[in-house]
Amino acid sequence: MPRSDKKTKKNQALASERAGTRVGELREAINYHSYRYHALDDPEIADAEYDALNNELIEIEAAHPDLVTPDSPTQRIGAPPSDQFAPVKHRTPMMSLDNCFSLEELKAWGQRAERLISKVDAYMTELKMDGIAVNLVYQDGVFTRGATRGDGRTGEDITANLKTINAVPLRLRGDDVPDVVEVRGEVYMRTDDFDNLNERLGNAGLKTFSNPRNAAAGSLRQKDPSVTAERKLSLVCHGVGYVKGRRFKSHSEALAFVRELGLRTNSENKVVNDLDDVFERCTHWQEHRHDVVYEIDGVVVKVDSIAQQEELGFTSKAPRWAIAYKFPPEERTTILNAIFASVGRSGVVTPFASLETVFVGGVNITTATLHNADEVARKDVRPKDTVVVRRAGDVIPEVVGPVLSKRPKGARRWKMPKNCPSCGAELVRNEGESATRCLNIYECPAQQRERVFHFASRGGMDIEGLGYKTIIMLLDKGWVTDVSDIYFLTPELFEGLEGWKSKSIDNLMKSIDESRTRPLASFLTALGIPHVGFSAAEVLAEEVGSLDKLESMTEEDFEAVEGIGPVIAQSLSS
């Protein structure tokens, strides 16, 4: 071998050795600073310095692919999009908790526990974060699998998406990490990140999320992990499922161990001595629930001692040693400016209250459903009334009723219009029904718009890029009058339109094309057939198997399918 070749190989080996050393240094530094930032909320360096370390690691690994390992910080994003989430069985079940809705119920739970074990040593109180429960598994310190809670025994594999969350360490900290660690936590979205996400979606003409929990759930179930990575999810750990070779004396000790491994727990967790302290914590957080940057809907109370937990045991559904105290819905008063009627995709006309903006349950409320004409009459709410507004279930805004002492003179009762506010057709209300309908199914603009939007939504054919603003534009131009027209759209139609670049056009065409392969259940749901939700659609898809067979079935055939009742059967056959 020529001397020059030997020298070249020697230099390459030396460069590779130096790269390997530097990669190790960079990973250690990045993991340390990520831990300081995400687990401790106590960063030591600026974001720009952290980004510089990360970029240097990316460059070295690109030049030396053999140095890339699964636990490298660069591997948070990179898994290919998934068509489905495989089922995963949890090593230990993820039990749900019983709920209580008053301090009296909480007291009764505590007294039952103390009757069984004489006296509870201490209670752990934790904020009940409104997120998505997940299970993380680490083997030899490396994050190997993450799954949703599912039914408590079997969840869905979302490992690739969880890897994109910076608060999920890809490698645990410490020199003596157990061989297997199973940790339970909650994935959530901060309220400021939620507001920013909805602003971006709205500006892009896409459907926004109704609350941070739905945003977190939708982001975790993205088929493309790069989309999840853009959503800024967070994680907090609240329990341990299994740790090989390790037993804990208390729940608080287990959480301290989790923190030592580099995982984040909630800094507001607190161990208290007795039920009076528990009540004080619940009352405090009920009054100060908006003092934190994430949504909470209660306080979880647990017997802290593991020995006492084991003594108390479980019911068939939940542990006896824990309970979730749920906050009552928040109520505020505001002015009802007007009542207007809105037409849905099935032609049902629903009255809505247009409200003076009011902050309830962590969000600004400007409209609330009044359900139907009978409800408006029963509650006797009138335009210009001062009304009580509640965020029912902390999700759906609801008008509870009027403050009669503040009713202005001359306030007149509201009546359902006789004609459709969208197309002008005469409205119909069948005897025995509470719903008022527009029967101009195919020509009513509001029904057309809502049908197309439902068809393209995440709950239907999941056509990314076909949001509300785009659908309105397509209807206005006459390019789409029914859902089938979506599949005749061409790139040329969008060229030259304001806000449409070649990339966004290509992405929309790709998403439309991909929707052709959606499961039959998704297609049936997307059609918006009255009374046919996703559960009924799944039953039909599994039983029938094909659209051709479905189209040939009679009402009697549908009713013969287990799980399909006469109402759904009639709806499918009409």
PDB file of N, CA and C in Angstrom, residues 491-497 500:
ATOM      1  N   PRO A 491     -54.529  20.801  -9.451  1.00  0.00           N
ATOM      2  CA  PRO A 491     -53.576  21.841  -9.025  1.00  0.00           C
ATOM      3  C   PRO A 491     -53.758  23.149  -9.788  1.00  0.00           C
ATOM      4  N   GLU A 492     -54.149  23.052 -11.054  1.00  0.00           N
ATOM      5  CA  GLU A 492     -54.270  24.251 -11.888  1.00  0.00           C
ATOM      6  C   GLU A 492     -55.305  25.247 -11.331  1.00  0.00           C
ATOM      7  N   LEU A 493     -56.339  24.733 -10.657  1.00  0.00           N
ATOM      8  CA  LEU A 493     -57.372  25.609 -10.109  1.00  0.00           C
ATOM      9  C   LEU A 493     -56.807  26.582  -9.074  1.00  0.00           C
ATOM     10  N   PHE A 494     -55.777  26.145  -8.340  1.00  0.00           N
ATOM     11  CA  PHE A 494     -55.251  26.941  -7.221  1.00  0.00           C
ATOM     12  C   PHE A 494     -54.105  27.865  -7.637  1.00  0.00           C
ATOM     13  N   GLU A 495     -53.549  27.619  -8.808  1.00  0.00           N
ATOM     14  CA  GLU A 495     -52.403  28.419  -9.246  1.00  0.00           C
ATOM     15  C   GLU A 495     -52.797  29.885  -9.415  1.00  0.00           C
ATOM     16  N   GLY A 496     -52.023  30.754  -8.821  1.00  0.00           N
ATOM     17  CA  GLY A 496     -52.273  32.188  -8.910  1.00  0.00           C
ATOM     18  C   GLY A 496     -53.208  32.729  -7.850  1.00  0.00           C
ATOM     19  N   LEU A 497     -53.817  31.836  -7.041  1.00  0.00           N
ATOM     20  CA  LEU A 497     -54.694  32.308  -5.976  1.00  0.00           C
ATOM     21  C   LEU A 497     -53.864  32.845  -4.816  1.00  0.00           C
ATOM     22  N   TRP A 500     -51.720  30.751  -1.967  1.00  0.00           N
ATOM     23  CA  TRP A 500     -51.470  29.383  -2.421  1.00  0.00           C
ATOM     24  C   TRP A 500     -50.152  29.321  -3.188  1.00  0.00           C
TER      25      TRP A 500
END
